[in-house]
Amino acid sequence: MVKLNLSGIFPPLPTSFDKDENLLPDKIRHNIEKLSVYGLSGFLILGSNGEQVMLSEKERSEAVAAAREALPKDKLLLAGTGGQSTRETIRLTKAAAAEGADAVLVINPFYFKGLMTHEALVKHYLDVADVSPVPVIVYNMPGNTGIDMTAAMVIEMAAHPNIVGMKESGGNVVKMGEVLRSVRPDFQVLAGGAGFLLPALSMGAVGGILALSNIAPAQAIEIYRLFLAGDMVNARALQHKMIPVNAAVTARWGVPALKAAMDHLGLYGGPSRRPLLPLKNDIMEQLLKLISESEIKQFPV
Amino acid sequence: MVKLNLSGIFPPLPTSFDKDENLLPDKIRHNIEKLSVYGLSGFLILGSNGEQVMLSEKERSEAVAAAREALPKDKLLLAGTGGQSTRETIRLTKAAAAEGADAVLVINPFYFKGLMTHEALVKHYLDVADVSPVPVIVYNMPGNTGIDMTAAMVIEMAAHPNIVGMKESGGNVVKMGEVLRSVRPDFQVLAGGAGFLLPALSMGAVGGILALSNIAPAQAIEIYRLFLAGDMVNARALQHKMIPVNAAVTARWGVPALKAAMDHLGLYGGPSRRPLLPLKNDIMEQLLKLISESEIKQFPV
Amino acid sequence: MVKLNLSGIFPPLPTSFDKDENLLPDKIRHNIEKLSVYGLSGFLILGSNGEQVMLSEKERSEAVAAAREALPKDKLLLAGTGGQSTRETIRLTKAAAAEGADAVLVINPFYFKGLMTHEALVKHYLDVADVSPVPVIVYNMPGNTGIDMTAAMVIEMAAHPNIVGMKESGGNVVKMGEVLRSVRPDFQVLAGGAGFLLPALSMGAVGGILALSNIAPAQAIEIYRLFLAGDMVNARALQHKMIPVNAAVTARWGVPALKAAMDHLGLYGGPSRRPLLPLKNDIMEQLLKLISESEIKQFPV
Amino acid sequence: MVKLNLSGIFPPLPTSFDKDENLLPDKIRHNIEKLSVYGLSGFLILGSNGEQVMLSEKERSEAVAAAREALPKDKLLLAGTGGQSTRETIRLTKAAAAEGADAVLVINPFYFKGLMTHEALVKHYLDVADVSPVPVIVYNMPGNTGIDMTAAMVIEMAAHPNIVGMKESGGNVVKMGEVLRSVRPDFQVLAGGAGFLLPALSMGAVGGILALSNIAPAQAIEIYRLFLAGDMVNARALQHKMIPVNAAVTARWGVPALKAAMDHLGLYGGPSRRPLLPLKNDIMEQLLKLISESEIKQFPV
């Protein structure tokens, strides 16, 4: 029995702010409504692209509530709730569940890098899973945290019945295989980046939480569909086509570029919170060129 | 005119918790009182050793207030107030100043590593300094943040009249020299670790914020005093002697070891917040052996 | 017109030494003969697993000559010829070609890390390709070199008609896609590790140079064949099964483990040159267990 | 009894090439003669700045022989002889001793990073020291090797009577202290960079092998002399002054910049071997400006 079916594509929605960096719950709802016509499996609110680390606890609850309101009941709402302490993570997890999150995505604590041993991290996730009202998904994001959780850690965490999957954002497809060969059959791995969606699926991932799917939901879903249909040639061609624009809105220019792309395509992007800076003009030009070359379409008004 | 004299030794006080990880302001006061007889220049509350990242905003204010209460008015209270957003950092900075901090120690935002460019980080510090009611000290801690701020960044920050110094915890003595040769004469560099106190002083640092000075205030001050007196031979001998115990309570076993040492020596250490784990028995034995060999004395009852 | 067809599986053959660490060309021939019945596309001599960096120039020529002697003419011989200077790389390249190598695999210079800019590395490869008598394959091995050549570098190198492919050993499948979408159609990417063979093939790689194929040639070829046949389910199952033993003879315990496995399975492994040390007994036991669980078969006598 | 007195300043001499990258032993002699009037303690030939990794074994012997010829008998000649295998390191060590080196500076093997354990590296050095005809100096250069040897490794190596010192080029002054407090009294630590000469001396180093001393021998010696005289104020002022030009000819622009500076100042610099590229015009201008600001003088004709 799979508790939660994580198959398919989930956008990690950016959090909307006005020009003074105040939270705009209305724009969160607006974006979810616009994106909900594409056959996505649900949304992640308050992931890395959601600037989670920049929100107060109160704002986090408001963002989850807004997302839940806008999202049809048959779509999954995942909420990012990882903090630096087990205590904070549990508090955020309970709050997100109370606001209607179906599952929580928990990034590992990472400030005290030298002390984040196998034992410390495994215990942290088990402690959170023990009391979480909703299933827990492990979130590995070494580019931001500076810690790359090992397959051995995830395998040990996966023995907990309330830990149902992992998002691997480091692009380590070998680790995905190591995990999948060793865990219970219903533990689900999600790709954390559109650049390696097809290789991840080939290794056994069931889908992805992909920044790119905020601006190119149709294309992300199409790669997934072509893979399921066994059409590797066209899946690969579309995967190749998406790589540059995906890099632009993730590793290269990050959340501000993703938001700028959303603004350009007919969603609400808006500013990021400082110290994230708006794109410079020359970067904006390069971004628009990459979007144009990728044949990503404007969202209908 | 020096706005704030940062010369000498400052302990970065651990934050006290009970066995259920609840904040204990009384124990903060208790530790400061016990440590205040040694000629320290003041204290840092809510640094890395203060588990700042694990406290709620309300708890942070309580901790600053408790420290201020216990600390004589002629001693400086520095408070760690860096957050992931400029907005949060400003909020924490104003709150700490309101509770009586004389200056704030601001660690750089680090979650969005790829976007923390020279421009983004400099603007962040200038934005904070513009509105901070108290002087700002830049805090570079690459071991925890994964970002090593450059001399060029610090030199540009140091042009702001409200940015009065930096704490360098990476042990990069060359960077200290690069900064000091280029900034206004009253900009002050502090060593961020007791293992390199003497080399830092030789390069021009005016003192240090040293985890070790929580358990060995007399020895830390003595290294500083011997250096000022030109007695390099004895300064070096004491510096050498302190290296192993300092490594034990910092890079090697971290805050839990520092707290265990405090408990052993007659201060209040207590537990850390999870995911930091208590020391295992064999590590505890090694720690006590290192303390014993270092000839650090028990605090008077 | 493809100058050289790199499709399929190539073992990077370890170099054979006696107990006094002297080169044994006979054992190189012996291993190639034993491995040549499995449908491999050829061999790499003097790769990382060949301890290339530990051989004198004279020994390198002897090793290439021995391999060529043993290898059927219709199988490709690739030889590792990268050195720290362009001058040495060219000298080694010409020597390997003279001894019968069909192509050379050139690892980037890496000692002067800070100076290995885009421009310096691209020029290095173009200079080598200009004078190489045989086609050049770019070799990216960040785990050993500490330098991760970018897609942009490889794309620029691939414009040279004598640079025909790349071996990517960092497991970066996104980079494979970035390269393949931008280069001429006959530029070939090879997976540099068996742990990510299937994901690499899904991204467009044409095969792999795989340490594992020294001890499990049948299984490595079978993953490749299943992928070509569109049988992703069985390809994935076999890929998963091979991950632990592959990790054991590569990242985890390295060349000494690969050689120990070869000795165990009926090939000649023998010692590595120091500072590589023989496996300790407990590691040897774990290795044999992993081999046994992987169902890799003994080579026929 | 100190076997070899390493006190004072040693330039790590660049190796001279003509415009076709051929070795020029005459220019090695010429540079040593010009530099020998400044009170240097000797020279290092074939260090990192000597492009050791780019020379053939035959060229290395020629370079050592040339240096020995030019150097007065009462000055020490150190020769870099570290290779990737213990076997090669021993061969190079014996060859350098035969050509007149007084001691060898042995960088650790680093290609097989994952296998360079404490045990493997310690055994490597002990094996080399066992058969070296001259004393061995351990050379730690993490910026180039990607491996940072620990204090514990060096302390264990220092128990060998033929291992007489270490060159620390990572700038880790804490490690210098850790080593010095634990080894026999005659084990000598040398700073590997002029940027941290004064802090290293304060921690107990006896001198340095400093790229900067190729172009500013008088200044490097003066920092050392001022420190010995207890004049920390002037030592620090000169140390600060030397930082930018030192960075320019080391970490920032490397050997080509050091050679360009030598050409400018009246020594022979000449080209580096590719892939090291000549300085671009704008970098050259910046370099000359830094030299001018540092007040380094032209060498007498």
mmCIF file of N, CA and C in Angstrom, chain A residues 20-22 48 51 53-54 56 59 84-88 91 107 109-113 115-116 119-120 123-124 127 139 141 143-145 253-256 273-277 280, chain B residues 20-22 48 51 53-54 56 59 84-88 91 107 109-113 115-116 119-120 123-124 127 139 141 143-145 253-256 273-277 280:
data_model
loop_
_atom_site.group_PDB
_atom_site.id
_atom_site.type_symbol
_atom_site.label_atom_id
_atom_site.label_comp_id
_atom_site.label_asym_id
_atom_site.label_seq_id
_atom_site.Cartn_x
_atom_site.Cartn_y
_atom_site.Cartn_z
ATOM 1 N N ASP A 20 7.989 45.817 -1.912
ATOM 2 C CA ASP A 20 8.603 46.044 -0.605
ATOM 3 C C ASP A 20 8.918 44.744 0.123
ATOM 4 N N GLU A 21 8.862 43.653 -0.638
ATOM 5 C CA GLU A 21 9.209 42.328 -0.105
ATOM 6 C C GLU A 21 8.165 41.780 0.863
ATOM 7 N N ASN A 22 6.953 42.329 0.841
ATOM 8 C CA ASN A 22 5.891 41.766 1.669
ATOM 9 C C ASN A 22 5.243 40.574 0.970
ATOM 10 N N SER A 48 13.285 25.376 -1.733
ATOM 11 C CA SER A 48 14.377 26.338 -1.938
ATOM 12 C C SER A 48 13.902 27.467 -2.836
ATOM 13 N N GLU A 51 12.041 30.295 -1.336
ATOM 14 C CA GLU A 51 12.777 31.176 -0.400
ATOM 15 C C GLU A 51 12.375 30.891 1.042
ATOM 16 N N VAL A 53 13.841 29.837 3.599
ATOM 17 C CA VAL A 53 14.708 30.317 4.682
ATOM 18 C C VAL A 53 14.543 31.804 4.960
ATOM 19 N N MET A 54 13.851 32.492 4.080
ATOM 20 C CA MET A 54 13.703 33.941 4.239
ATOM 21 C C MET A 54 12.366 34.338 4.843
ATOM 22 N N SER A 56 9.322 34.293 7.852
ATOM 23 C CA SER A 56 9.058 34.077 9.271
ATOM 24 C C SER A 56 8.112 32.886 9.412
ATOM 25 N N GLU A 59 4.625 33.817 8.296
ATOM 26 C CA GLU A 59 4.502 33.879 6.837
ATOM 27 C C GLU A 59 4.459 32.487 6.223
ATOM 28 N N GLN A 84 16.888 24.358 11.258
ATOM 29 C CA GLN A 84 18.222 23.970 11.740
ATOM 30 C C GLN A 84 18.151 23.090 12.987
ATOM 31 N N SER A 85 17.051 23.159 13.730
ATOM 32 C CA SER A 85 16.927 22.287 14.900
ATOM 33 C C SER A 85 15.787 21.303 14.679
ATOM 34 N N THR A 86 15.864 20.189 15.362
ATOM 35 C CA THR A 86 14.785 19.205 15.319
ATOM 36 C C THR A 86 13.506 19.843 15.843
ATOM 37 N N ARG A 87 13.667 20.597 16.895
ATOM 38 C CA ARG A 87 12.550 21.292 17.536
ATOM 39 C C ARG A 87 11.807 22.202 16.555
ATOM 40 N N GLU A 88 12.538 23.043 15.835
ATOM 41 C CA GLU A 88 11.917 23.951 14.881
ATOM 42 C C GLU A 88 11.279 23.154 13.733
ATOM 43 N N ARG A 91 8.012 21.834 14.803
ATOM 44 C CA ARG A 91 7.027 22.917 14.924
ATOM 45 C C ARG A 91 6.510 23.327 13.545
ATOM 46 N N ILE A 107 14.387 19.416 4.491
ATOM 47 C CA ILE A 107 15.811 19.560 4.211
ATOM 48 C C ILE A 107 16.567 19.314 5.502
ATOM 49 N N PRO A 109 19.268 19.761 8.549
ATOM 50 C CA PRO A 109 20.003 20.843 9.210
ATOM 51 C C PRO A 109 21.429 20.850 8.669
ATOM 52 N N PHE A 110 22.026 22.024 8.566
ATOM 53 C CA PHE A 110 23.339 22.063 7.915
ATOM 54 C C PHE A 110 24.285 23.113 8.480
ATOM 55 N N TYR A 111 23.834 23.866 9.474
ATOM 56 C CA TYR A 111 24.738 24.912 9.947
ATOM 57 C C TYR A 111 25.977 24.312 10.624
ATOM 58 N N PHE A 112 25.749 23.352 11.502
ATOM 59 C CA PHE A 112 26.881 22.745 12.207
ATOM 60 C C PHE A 112 27.402 21.573 11.384
ATOM 61 N N LYS A 113 28.007 21.903 10.246
ATOM 62 C CA LYS A 113 28.362 20.891 9.256
ATOM 63 C C LYS A 113 29.171 19.737 9.839
ATOM 64 N N LEU A 115 29.252 18.431 12.594
ATOM 65 C CA LEU A 115 28.571 17.566 13.560
ATOM 66 C C LEU A 115 27.386 16.815 12.940
ATOM 67 N N MET A 116 27.136 17.054 11.672
ATOM 68 C CA MET A 116 26.002 16.393 11.018
ATOM 69 C C MET A 116 26.421 15.009 10.531
ATOM 70 N N GLU A 119 24.780 9.431 12.264
ATOM 71 C CA GLU A 119 23.893 9.204 13.409
ATOM 72 C C GLU A 119 23.006 10.426 13.694
ATOM 73 N N ALA A 120 23.594 11.601 13.669
ATOM 74 C CA ALA A 120 22.830 12.816 14.000
ATOM 75 C C ALA A 120 21.719 13.056 12.976
ATOM 76 N N LYS A 123 18.915 10.294 13.191
ATOM 77 C CA LYS A 123 18.071 10.514 14.374
ATOM 78 C C LYS A 123 17.145 11.716 14.170
ATOM 79 N N HIS A 124 17.670 12.760 13.572
ATOM 80 C CA HIS A 124 16.844 13.944 13.309
ATOM 81 C C HIS A 124 15.605 13.570 12.494
ATOM 82 N N ASP A 127 13.184 11.378 14.479
ATOM 83 C CA ASP A 127 12.477 12.165 15.500
ATOM 84 C C ASP A 127 11.337 12.975 14.874
ATOM 85 N N TYR A 139 14.874 15.574 1.926
ATOM 86 C CA TYR A 139 15.280 16.523 0.894
ATOM 87 C C TYR A 139 16.800 16.730 0.956
ATOM 88 N N MET A 141 19.949 18.538 -0.734
ATOM 89 C CA MET A 141 20.216 19.687 -1.598
ATOM 90 C C MET A 141 21.636 20.185 -1.329
ATOM 91 N N GLY A 143 24.000 21.532 -2.966
ATOM 92 C CA GLY A 143 24.436 22.820 -3.502
ATOM 93 C C GLY A 143 24.128 23.972 -2.570
ATOM 94 N N ASN A 144 23.058 23.866 -1.818
ATOM 95 C CA ASN A 144 22.707 24.930 -0.871
ATOM 96 C C ASN A 144 23.170 24.632 0.550
ATOM 97 N N THR A 145 23.156 23.360 0.929
ATOM 98 C CA THR A 145 23.447 23.042 2.330
ATOM 99 C C THR A 145 24.920 22.754 2.574
ATOM 100 N N TRP A 253 21.342 31.445 -12.554
ATOM 101 C CA TRP A 253 20.873 32.756 -12.074
ATOM 102 C C TRP A 253 19.803 32.620 -10.981
ATOM 103 N N GLY A 254 19.358 31.413 -10.693
ATOM 104 C CA GLY A 254 18.556 31.155 -9.510
ATOM 105 C C GLY A 254 17.145 31.723 -9.486
ATOM 106 N N VAL A 255 16.634 31.872 -8.279
ATOM 107 C CA VAL A 255 15.244 32.265 -8.060
ATOM 108 C C VAL A 255 14.887 33.588 -8.760
ATOM 109 N N PRO A 256 15.757 34.603 -8.708
ATOM 110 C CA PRO A 256 15.371 35.841 -9.403
ATOM 111 C C PRO A 256 15.118 35.607 -10.899
ATOM 112 N N ARG A 273 13.404 38.350 -2.027
ATOM 113 C CA ARG A 273 13.886 39.087 -0.863
ATOM 114 C C ARG A 273 15.395 39.239 -0.946
ATOM 115 N N ARG A 274 15.879 40.426 -0.562
ATOM 116 C CA ARG A 274 17.324 40.613 -0.465
ATOM 117 C C ARG A 274 17.908 39.659 0.565
ATOM 118 N N PRO A 275 19.140 39.201 0.428
ATOM 119 C CA PRO A 275 20.202 39.697 -0.465
ATOM 120 C C PRO A 275 20.088 39.216 -1.917
ATOM 121 N N LEU A 276 19.055 38.473 -2.280
ATOM 122 C CA LEU A 276 18.894 38.137 -3.701
ATOM 123 C C LEU A 276 18.575 39.418 -4.458
ATOM 124 N N LEU A 277 19.291 39.650 -5.529
ATOM 125 C CA LEU A 277 19.160 40.897 -6.286
ATOM 126 C C LEU A 277 18.386 40.654 -7.577
ATOM 127 N N LYS A 280 20.269 41.776 -13.682
ATOM 128 C CA LYS A 280 20.763 42.915 -14.446
ATOM 129 C C LYS A 280 20.224 42.823 -15.876
ATOM 130 N N ASP B 20 14.957 19.330 28.462
ATOM 131 C CA ASP B 20 13.946 19.292 27.399
ATOM 132 C C ASP B 20 14.203 20.348 26.321
ATOM 133 N N GLU B 21 15.392 20.891 26.347
ATOM 134 C CA GLU B 21 15.842 21.856 25.339
ATOM 135 C C GLU B 21 15.149 23.213 25.456
ATOM 136 N N ASN B 22 14.562 23.496 26.640
ATOM 137 C CA ASN B 22 13.978 24.825 26.848
ATOM 138 C C ASN B 22 15.057 25.820 27.275
ATOM 139 N N SER B 48 27.815 31.389 16.840
ATOM 140 C CA SER B 48 27.694 29.987 16.440
ATOM 141 C C SER B 48 27.637 29.095 17.669
ATOM 142 N N GLU B 51 24.392 28.612 19.377
ATOM 143 C CA GLU B 51 23.328 27.892 18.654
ATOM 144 C C GLU B 51 22.260 28.860 18.138
ATOM 145 N N VAL B 53 21.202 29.738 15.329
ATOM 146 C CA VAL B 53 20.295 29.281 14.268
ATOM 147 C C VAL B 53 19.183 28.384 14.795
ATOM 148 N N MET B 54 19.303 27.948 16.031
ATOM 149 C CA MET B 54 18.310 27.027 16.586
ATOM 150 C C MET B 54 17.283 27.722 17.472
ATOM 151 N N SER B 56 14.270 30.598 18.331
ATOM 152 C CA SER B 56 13.208 31.422 17.738
ATOM 153 C C SER B 56 13.536 32.901 17.986
ATOM 154 N N GLU B 59 13.034 33.794 21.605
ATOM 155 C CA GLU B 59 14.112 33.281 22.457
ATOM 156 C C GLU B 59 15.383 34.119 22.300
ATOM 157 N N GLN B 84 19.091 34.789 7.069
ATOM 158 C CA GLN B 84 19.246 34.487 5.648
ATOM 159 C C GLN B 84 18.755 35.626 4.757
ATOM 160 N N SER B 85 17.882 36.467 5.266
ATOM 161 C CA SER B 85 17.433 37.612 4.462
ATOM 162 C C SER B 85 17.898 38.906 5.111
ATOM 163 N N THR B 86 18.017 39.928 4.299
ATOM 164 C CA THR B 86 18.357 41.253 4.812
ATOM 165 C C THR B 86 17.266 41.701 5.784
ATOM 166 N N ARG B 87 16.033 41.418 5.398
ATOM 167 C CA ARG B 87 14.872 41.796 6.205
ATOM 168 C C ARG B 87 14.937 41.205 7.621
ATOM 169 N N GLU B 88 15.193 39.898 7.694
ATOM 170 C CA GLU B 88 15.278 39.252 8.997
ATOM 171 C C GLU B 88 16.479 39.783 9.784
ATOM 172 N N ARG B 91 15.618 43.015 11.322
ATOM 173 C CA ARG B 91 14.672 42.824 12.428
ATOM 174 C C ARG B 91 15.399 42.322 13.679
ATOM 175 N N ILE B 107 26.624 37.412 10.667
ATOM 176 C CA ILE B 107 27.103 36.386 9.748
ATOM 177 C C ILE B 107 26.410 36.602 8.416
ATOM 178 N N PRO B 109 24.422 35.827 4.928
ATOM 179 C CA PRO B 109 23.460 34.848 4.418
ATOM 180 C C PRO B 109 24.220 33.830 3.562
ATOM 181 N N PHE B 110 23.756 32.577 3.576
ATOM 182 C CA PHE B 110 24.566 31.565 2.882
ATOM 183 C C PHE B 110 23.748 30.460 2.233
ATOM 184 N N TYR B 111 22.433 30.510 2.374
ATOM 185 C CA TYR B 111 21.671 29.395 1.799
ATOM 186 C C TYR B 111 21.783 29.381 0.273
ATOM 187 N N PHE B 112 21.588 30.529 -0.346
ATOM 188 C CA PHE B 112 21.660 30.589 -1.813
ATOM 189 C C PHE B 112 23.111 30.857 -2.240
ATOM 190 N N LYS B 113 23.952 29.860 -1.979
ATOM 191 C CA LYS B 113 25.398 30.054 -2.136
ATOM 192 C C LYS B 113 25.785 30.638 -3.481
ATOM 193 N N LEU B 115 24.392 32.541 -5.427
ATOM 194 C CA LEU B 115 23.967 33.917 -5.686
ATOM 195 C C LEU B 115 24.602 34.923 -4.727
ATOM 196 N N MET B 116 25.395 34.427 -3.798
ATOM 197 C CA MET B 116 26.017 35.333 -2.815
ATOM 198 C C MET B 116 27.295 35.931 -3.402
ATOM 199 N N GLU B 119 28.737 41.600 -5.015
ATOM 200 C CA GLU B 119 27.759 42.688 -4.982
ATOM 201 C C GLU B 119 26.623 42.414 -3.994
ATOM 202 N N ALA B 120 26.113 41.189 -4.012
ATOM 203 C CA ALA B 120 24.973 40.858 -3.143
ATOM 204 C C ALA B 120 25.365 40.950 -1.671
ATOM 205 N N LYS B 123 26.114 44.667 -0.579
ATOM 206 C CA LYS B 123 24.863 45.421 -0.436
ATOM 207 C C LYS B 123 24.100 44.993 0.820
ATOM 208 N N HIS B 124 24.102 43.698 1.100
ATOM 209 C CA HIS B 124 23.435 43.201 2.304
ATOM 210 C C HIS B 124 23.982 43.894 3.547
ATOM 211 N N ASP B 127 23.110 47.614 3.641
ATOM 212 C CA ASP B 127 21.690 47.811 3.975
ATOM 213 C C ASP B 127 21.441 47.639 5.473
ATOM 214 N N TYR B 139 30.946 39.013 10.184
ATOM 215 C CA TYR B 139 31.318 37.706 10.737
ATOM 216 C C TYR B 139 31.506 36.711 9.598
ATOM 217 N N MET B 141 32.569 32.965 8.645
ATOM 218 C CA MET B 141 32.643 31.648 9.288
ATOM 219 C C MET B 141 32.481 30.568 8.214
ATOM 220 N N GLY B 143 33.565 27.640 7.677
ATOM 221 C CA GLY B 143 33.345 26.243 8.067
ATOM 222 C C GLY B 143 31.879 25.917 8.255
ATOM 223 N N ASN B 144 31.095 26.888 8.677
ATOM 224 C CA ASN B 144 29.661 26.652 8.854
ATOM 225 C C ASN B 144 28.827 27.125 7.669
ATOM 226 N N THR B 145 29.257 28.195 7.035
ATOM 227 C CA THR B 145 28.416 28.766 5.983
ATOM 228 C C THR B 145 28.745 28.228 4.594
ATOM 229 N N TRP B 253 34.740 18.408 18.131
ATOM 230 C CA TRP B 253 33.504 17.899 18.742
ATOM 231 C C TRP B 253 32.459 18.992 18.983
ATOM 232 N N GLY B 254 32.820 20.233 18.742
ATOM 233 C CA GLY B 254 31.841 21.301 18.693
ATOM 234 C C GLY B 254 31.167 21.705 19.992
ATOM 235 N N VAL B 255 30.014 22.334 19.843
ATOM 236 C CA VAL B 255 29.293 22.917 20.973
ATOM 237 C C VAL B 255 28.994 21.896 22.076
ATOM 238 N N PRO B 256 28.576 20.674 21.748
ATOM 239 C CA PRO B 256 28.325 19.729 22.853
ATOM 240 C C PRO B 256 29.569 19.505 23.713
ATOM 241 N N ARG B 273 20.610 21.697 21.584
ATOM 242 C CA ARG B 273 19.400 21.304 20.884
ATOM 243 C C ARG B 273 19.747 20.283 19.810
ATOM 244 N N ARG B 274 18.887 19.293 19.654
ATOM 245 C CA ARG B 274 19.051 18.347 18.546
ATOM 246 C C ARG B 274 18.918 19.086 17.216
ATOM 247 N N PRO B 275 19.574 18.659 16.161
ATOM 248 C CA PRO B 275 20.270 17.382 15.978
ATOM 249 C C PRO B 275 21.641 17.276 16.621
ATOM 250 N N LEU B 276 22.116 18.269 17.335
ATOM 251 C CA LEU B 276 23.376 18.085 18.051
ATOM 252 C C LEU B 276 23.167 17.060 19.152
ATOM 253 N N LEU B 277 24.042 16.095 19.212
ATOM 254 C CA LEU B 277 23.886 14.983 20.144
ATOM 255 C C LEU B 277 24.857 15.131 21.305
ATOM 256 N N LYS B 280 29.416 11.001 23.309
ATOM 257 C CA LYS B 280 29.483 9.604 23.720
ATOM 258 C C LYS B 280 30.538 9.455 24.819
#
